Amino acid sequence: MRKFLLPLLFIFFFMLESIFVQSLPAEMFKSDRILVPRFLMIAIIFLTLYGNRNHGLIYALVFGLLFDVVYTEIIGVYLFLFPFIAYLTSKVMRLLQANIVVIAVVSLLGVALLELCVYELTFLINKTDMVFSMFVDLRWVPTLILNLAFIIIFAYPLKRHFEKYAQSLKAE
């Protein structure tokens, strides 16, 4: 039963992002700000740091491909960025003290890097005409605030779950 819990958790976060976007429209706040939930990326980073790094990278690869197929027109953007950011955060955490606050900040920086890379790639191939200052004001900052709230709420439960997962892997 425990074997299926981790994939179900990631499928839940994958679907939660879509549900969140549809159920919380920007018009609700009388604003043109764009809130992009990156709950899946945060969960992948937490799995990579607290659980098993290889499993984190595999989940990043699988869900990056799934994200590309379901949500984007360009296959490969998230397929590359999810594992890259998960790997990068795992390397950064080897240099830093691994407490929950530092990991929360590194996770938020991972989300910031993901958003920035996606914007730059879409800007380079002319899929967006939004200038960088508008991107920062309308999308980047609101997205980081939303994902910071998610991290504050779910950091400890994710940490505990992935630590138990890592212990169960060691016991096998």
PDB file of C-alpha atoms in Angstrom:
ATOM      1  CA  MET A   1       0.000   0.000   0.000  1.00  0.00           C
ATOM      2  CA  ARG A   2       2.838   2.414   0.839  1.00  0.00           C
ATOM      3  CA  LYS A   3       4.266   1.912  -2.658  1.00  0.00           C
ATOM      4  CA  PHE A   4       1.251   3.593  -4.197  1.00  0.00           C
ATOM      5  CA  LEU A   5       1.090   6.491  -1.768  1.00  0.00           C
ATOM      6  CA  LEU A   6       3.959   8.470  -3.304  1.00  0.00           C
ATOM      7  CA  PRO A   7       2.721   8.338  -6.922  1.00  0.00           C
ATOM      8  CA  LEU A   8      -0.783   9.187  -5.717  1.00  0.00           C
ATOM      9  CA  LEU A   9       0.569  12.175  -3.805  1.00  0.00           C
ATOM     10  CA  PHE A  10       2.310  13.499  -6.903  1.00  0.00           C
ATOM     11  CA  ILE A  11      -0.742  12.879  -9.081  1.00  0.00           C
ATOM     12  CA  PHE A  12      -2.759  14.785  -6.473  1.00  0.00           C
ATOM     13  CA  PHE A  13      -0.378  17.778  -6.646  1.00  0.00           C
ATOM     14  CA  PHE A  14      -0.408  17.619 -10.451  1.00  0.00           C
ATOM     15  CA  MET A  15      -4.204  17.779 -10.496  1.00  0.00           C
ATOM     16  CA  LEU A  16      -4.356  20.302  -7.644  1.00  0.00           C
ATOM     17  CA  GLU A  17      -2.480  22.869  -9.729  1.00  0.00           C
ATOM     18  CA  SER A  18      -5.097  22.681 -12.470  1.00  0.00           C
ATOM     19  CA  ILE A  19      -7.996  22.735 -10.029  1.00  0.00           C
ATOM     20  CA  PHE A  20      -6.474  25.683  -8.194  1.00  0.00           C
ATOM     21  CA  VAL A  21      -6.114  27.716 -11.391  1.00  0.00           C
ATOM     22  CA  GLN A  22      -9.702  27.042 -12.420  1.00  0.00           C
ATOM     23  CA  SER A  23     -11.270  27.606  -9.011  1.00  0.00           C
ATOM     24  CA  LEU A  24      -9.352  30.775  -8.113  1.00  0.00           C
ATOM     25  CA  PRO A  25      -9.543  33.102 -11.120  1.00  0.00           C
ATOM     26  CA  ALA A  26      -7.598  36.367 -11.079  1.00  0.00           C
ATOM     27  CA  GLU A  27     -10.829  38.318 -11.575  1.00  0.00           C
ATOM     28  CA  MET A  28     -11.683  37.327  -8.028  1.00  0.00           C
ATOM     29  CA  PHE A  29      -9.082  39.821  -6.806  1.00  0.00           C
ATOM     30  CA  LYS A  30     -10.047  42.488  -9.366  1.00  0.00           C
ATOM     31  CA  SER A  31      -6.540  42.307 -10.742  1.00  0.00           C
ATOM     32  CA  ASP A  32      -4.717  41.203 -13.856  1.00  0.00           C
ATOM     33  CA  ARG A  33      -2.079  39.393 -11.819  1.00  0.00           C
ATOM     34  CA  ILE A  34      -1.296  35.821 -12.827  1.00  0.00           C
ATOM     35  CA  LEU A  35      -1.021  33.276 -10.024  1.00  0.00           C
ATOM     36  CA  VAL A  36       0.806  30.135 -11.112  1.00  0.00           C
ATOM     37  CA  PRO A  37       0.763  27.317  -8.572  1.00  0.00           C
ATOM     38  CA  ARG A  38       3.943  25.240  -8.642  1.00  0.00           C
ATOM     39  CA  PHE A  39       2.894  22.776  -5.959  1.00  0.00           C
ATOM     40  CA  LEU A  40       4.216  19.821  -7.941  1.00  0.00           C
ATOM     41  CA  MET A  41       7.665  21.371  -8.334  1.00  0.00           C
ATOM     42  CA  ILE A  42       7.812  22.117  -4.610  1.00  0.00           C
ATOM     43  CA  ALA A  43       6.862  18.522  -3.793  1.00  0.00           C
ATOM     44  CA  ILE A  44       9.525  17.239  -6.208  1.00  0.00           C
ATOM     45  CA  ILE A  45      12.152  19.438  -4.553  1.00  0.00           C
ATOM     46  CA  PHE A  46      11.115  18.208  -1.102  1.00  0.00           C
ATOM     47  CA  LEU A  47      11.272  14.581  -2.288  1.00  0.00           C
ATOM     48  CA  THR A  48      14.715  15.181  -3.763  1.00  0.00           C
ATOM     49  CA  LEU A  49      16.008  16.766  -0.558  1.00  0.00           C
ATOM     50  CA  TYR A  50      14.267  14.757   2.169  1.00  0.00           C
ATOM     51  CA  GLY A  51      13.597  11.498   0.384  1.00  0.00           C
ATOM     52  CA  ASN A  52      15.690   9.818  -2.250  1.00  0.00           C
ATOM     53  CA  ARG A  53      17.460  12.067  -4.780  1.00  0.00           C
ATOM     54  CA  ASN A  54      17.224   9.509  -7.583  1.00  0.00           C
ATOM     55  CA  HIS A  55      13.505   9.025  -7.006  1.00  0.00           C
ATOM     56  CA  GLY A  56      13.085  12.803  -6.967  1.00  0.00           C
ATOM     57  CA  LEU A  57      14.809  13.095 -10.327  1.00  0.00           C
ATOM     58  CA  ILE A  58      12.744  10.258 -11.807  1.00  0.00           C
ATOM     59  CA  TYR A  59       9.511  11.860 -10.614  1.00  0.00           C
ATOM     60  CA  ALA A  60      10.727  15.204 -11.978  1.00  0.00           C
ATOM     61  CA  LEU A  61      11.376  13.622 -15.372  1.00  0.00           C
ATOM     62  CA  VAL A  62       8.060  11.761 -15.526  1.00  0.00           C
ATOM     63  CA  PHE A  63       5.938  14.656 -14.332  1.00  0.00           C
ATOM     64  CA  GLY A  64       7.908  17.127 -16.452  1.00  0.00           C
ATOM     65  CA  LEU A  65       6.948  15.108 -19.528  1.00  0.00           C
ATOM     66  CA  LEU A  66       3.364  14.793 -18.305  1.00  0.00           C
ATOM     67  CA  PHE A  67       3.242  18.541 -17.664  1.00  0.00           C
ATOM     68  CA  ASP A  68       4.498  19.235 -21.205  1.00  0.00           C
ATOM     69  CA  VAL A  69       1.996  16.859 -22.790  1.00  0.00           C
ATOM     70  CA  VAL A  70      -1.017  18.111 -20.840  1.00  0.00           C
ATOM     71  CA  TYR A  71      -0.387  21.842 -20.460  1.00  0.00           C
ATOM     72  CA  THR A  72       2.064  23.143 -23.060  1.00  0.00           C
ATOM     73  CA  GLU A  73       2.510  23.197 -26.797  1.00  0.00           C
ATOM     74  CA  ILE A  74       6.259  22.666 -26.585  1.00  0.00           C
ATOM     75  CA  ILE A  75       7.454  19.242 -25.487  1.00  0.00           C
ATOM     76  CA  GLY A  76      10.659  19.416 -23.513  1.00  0.00           C
ATOM     77  CA  VAL A  77      10.521  22.640 -21.527  1.00  0.00           C
ATOM     78  CA  TYR A  78       9.287  21.131 -18.265  1.00  0.00           C
ATOM     79  CA  LEU A  79      10.814  17.758 -19.173  1.00  0.00           C
ATOM     80  CA  PHE A  80      14.194  19.473 -18.910  1.00  0.00           C
ATOM     81  CA  LEU A  81      13.492  22.095 -16.233  1.00  0.00           C
ATOM     82  CA  PHE A  82      11.869  19.911 -13.555  1.00  0.00           C
ATOM     83  CA  PRO A  83      14.826  17.475 -13.278  1.00  0.00           C
ATOM     84  CA  PHE A  84      17.365  20.281 -13.761  1.00  0.00           C
ATOM     85  CA  ILE A  85      15.962  22.339 -10.893  1.00  0.00           C
ATOM     86  CA  ALA A  86      15.586  19.268  -8.665  1.00  0.00           C
ATOM     87  CA  TYR A  87      19.221  18.328  -9.355  1.00  0.00           C
ATOM     88  CA  LEU A  88      20.413  21.900  -8.860  1.00  0.00           C
ATOM     89  CA  THR A  89      18.640  22.222  -5.512  1.00  0.00           C
ATOM     90  CA  SER A  90      20.107  18.922  -4.348  1.00  0.00           C
ATOM     91  CA  LYS A  91      23.597  20.199  -5.176  1.00  0.00           C
ATOM     92  CA  VAL A  92      22.968  23.571  -3.500  1.00  0.00           C
ATOM     93  CA  MET A  93      21.761  21.840  -0.333  1.00  0.00           C
ATOM     94  CA  ARG A  94      25.068  19.994  -0.041  1.00  0.00           C
ATOM     95  CA  LEU A  95      26.615  23.407   0.644  1.00  0.00           C
ATOM     96  CA  LEU A  96      23.945  24.663   3.038  1.00  0.00           C
ATOM     97  CA  GLN A  97      22.604  23.549   6.393  1.00  0.00           C
ATOM     98  CA  ALA A  98      19.616  21.295   5.760  1.00  0.00           C
ATOM     99  CA  ASN A  99      16.913  22.670   8.033  1.00  0.00           C
ATOM    100  CA  ILE A 100      13.327  23.276   7.018  1.00  0.00           C
ATOM    101  CA  VAL A 101      13.685  27.067   6.717  1.00  0.00           C
ATOM    102  CA  VAL A 102      16.672  26.839   4.381  1.00  0.00           C
ATOM    103  CA  ILE A 103      14.947  24.155   2.324  1.00  0.00           C
ATOM    104  CA  ALA A 104      11.816  26.318   2.114  1.00  0.00           C
ATOM    105  CA  VAL A 105      13.886  29.241   0.809  1.00  0.00           C
ATOM    106  CA  VAL A 106      15.744  27.010  -1.657  1.00  0.00           C
ATOM    107  CA  SER A 107      12.402  25.579  -2.837  1.00  0.00           C
ATOM    108  CA  LEU A 108      11.072  29.076  -3.421  1.00  0.00           C
ATOM    109  CA  LEU A 109      14.242  29.936  -5.343  1.00  0.00           C
ATOM    110  CA  GLY A 110      13.698  26.790  -7.415  1.00  0.00           C
ATOM    111  CA  VAL A 111      10.174  27.957  -8.256  1.00  0.00           C
ATOM    112  CA  ALA A 112      11.545  31.411  -9.110  1.00  0.00           C
ATOM    113  CA  LEU A 113      14.136  29.856 -11.413  1.00  0.00           C
ATOM    114  CA  LEU A 114      11.503  27.652 -13.048  1.00  0.00           C
ATOM    115  CA  GLU A 115       9.237  30.622 -13.748  1.00  0.00           C
ATOM    116  CA  LEU A 116      12.122  32.712 -15.049  1.00  0.00           C
ATOM    117  CA  CYS A 117      13.361  29.962 -17.380  1.00  0.00           C
ATOM    118  CA  VAL A 118       9.867  29.270 -18.719  1.00  0.00           C
ATOM    119  CA  TYR A 119       9.359  32.981 -19.376  1.00  0.00           C
ATOM    120  CA  GLU A 120      12.722  33.336 -21.112  1.00  0.00           C
ATOM    121  CA  LEU A 121      12.130  30.291 -23.320  1.00  0.00           C
ATOM    122  CA  THR A 122       8.655  31.432 -24.334  1.00  0.00           C
ATOM    123  CA  PHE A 123       9.992  34.933 -24.968  1.00  0.00           C
ATOM    124  CA  LEU A 124      12.843  33.596 -27.118  1.00  0.00           C
ATOM    125  CA  ILE A 125      10.518  31.624 -29.372  1.00  0.00           C
ATOM    126  CA  ASN A 126       7.997  34.489 -29.561  1.00  0.00           C
ATOM    127  CA  LYS A 127       5.193  32.712 -27.681  1.00  0.00           C
ATOM    128  CA  THR A 128       4.817  35.743 -25.405  1.00  0.00           C
ATOM    129  CA  ASP A 129       5.128  39.450 -25.978  1.00  0.00           C
ATOM    130  CA  MET A 130       5.217  40.355 -22.287  1.00  0.00           C
ATOM    131  CA  VAL A 131       8.236  42.497 -21.425  1.00  0.00           C
ATOM    132  CA  PHE A 132      10.356  41.453 -18.455  1.00  0.00           C
ATOM    133  CA  SER A 133       9.231  44.243 -16.121  1.00  0.00           C
ATOM    134  CA  MET A 134       5.600  43.357 -16.804  1.00  0.00           C
ATOM    135  CA  PHE A 135       6.397  39.675 -16.234  1.00  0.00           C
ATOM    136  CA  VAL A 136       7.959  40.449 -12.862  1.00  0.00           C
ATOM    137  CA  ASP A 137       5.037  42.621 -11.769  1.00  0.00           C
ATOM    138  CA  LEU A 138       2.135  40.581 -13.127  1.00  0.00           C
ATOM    139  CA  ARG A 139       3.346  36.994 -12.866  1.00  0.00           C
ATOM    140  CA  TRP A 140       6.636  36.388 -11.068  1.00  0.00           C
ATOM    141  CA  VAL A 141       5.996  38.168  -7.758  1.00  0.00           C
ATOM    142  CA  PRO A 142       2.374  36.944  -7.346  1.00  0.00           C
ATOM    143  CA  THR A 143       3.477  33.411  -8.205  1.00  0.00           C
ATOM    144  CA  LEU A 144       6.253  33.509  -5.627  1.00  0.00           C
ATOM    145  CA  ILE A 145       3.879  34.836  -2.959  1.00  0.00           C
ATOM    146  CA  LEU A 146       1.344  32.091  -3.696  1.00  0.00           C
ATOM    147  CA  ASN A 147       3.973  29.365  -3.624  1.00  0.00           C
ATOM    148  CA  LEU A 148       5.523  30.791  -0.455  1.00  0.00           C
ATOM    149  CA  ALA A 149       2.120  30.451   1.215  1.00  0.00           C
ATOM    150  CA  PHE A 150       1.960  26.845  -0.012  1.00  0.00           C
ATOM    151  CA  ILE A 151       5.450  26.145   1.342  1.00  0.00           C
ATOM    152  CA  ILE A 152       4.603  27.671   4.716  1.00  0.00           C
ATOM    153  CA  ILE A 153       1.493  25.494   5.010  1.00  0.00           C
ATOM    154  CA  PHE A 154       2.825  22.220   3.591  1.00  0.00           C
ATOM    155  CA  ALA A 155       6.580  22.218   4.296  1.00  0.00           C
ATOM    156  CA  TYR A 156       6.414  20.308   7.553  1.00  0.00           C
ATOM    157  CA  PRO A 157       3.897  17.645   6.401  1.00  0.00           C
ATOM    158  CA  LEU A 158       5.901  17.080   3.201  1.00  0.00           C
ATOM    159  CA  LYS A 159       9.133  16.871   5.190  1.00  0.00           C
ATOM    160  CA  ARG A 160       7.698  14.262   7.562  1.00  0.00           C
ATOM    161  CA  HIS A 161       6.178  12.217   4.747  1.00  0.00           C
ATOM    162  CA  PHE A 162       9.360  12.130   2.673  1.00  0.00           C
ATOM    163  CA  GLU A 163      11.536  11.357   5.696  1.00  0.00           C
ATOM    164  CA  LYS A 164       9.301   8.367   6.451  1.00  0.00           C
ATOM    165  CA  TYR A 165       9.558   7.390   2.800  1.00  0.00           C
ATOM    166  CA  ALA A 166      13.369   7.552   2.952  1.00  0.00           C
ATOM    167  CA  GLN A 167      13.379   5.427   6.120  1.00  0.00           C
ATOM    168  CA  SER A 168      11.149   2.819   4.487  1.00  0.00           C
ATOM    169  CA  LEU A 169      13.560   2.656   1.539  1.00  0.00           C
ATOM    170  CA  LYS A 170      16.487   2.088   3.895  1.00  0.00           C
ATOM    171  CA  ALA A 171      14.576  -0.648   5.724  1.00  0.00           C
ATOM    172  CA  GLU A 172      14.015  -2.611   2.504  1.00  0.00           C
TER     173      GLU A 172
END
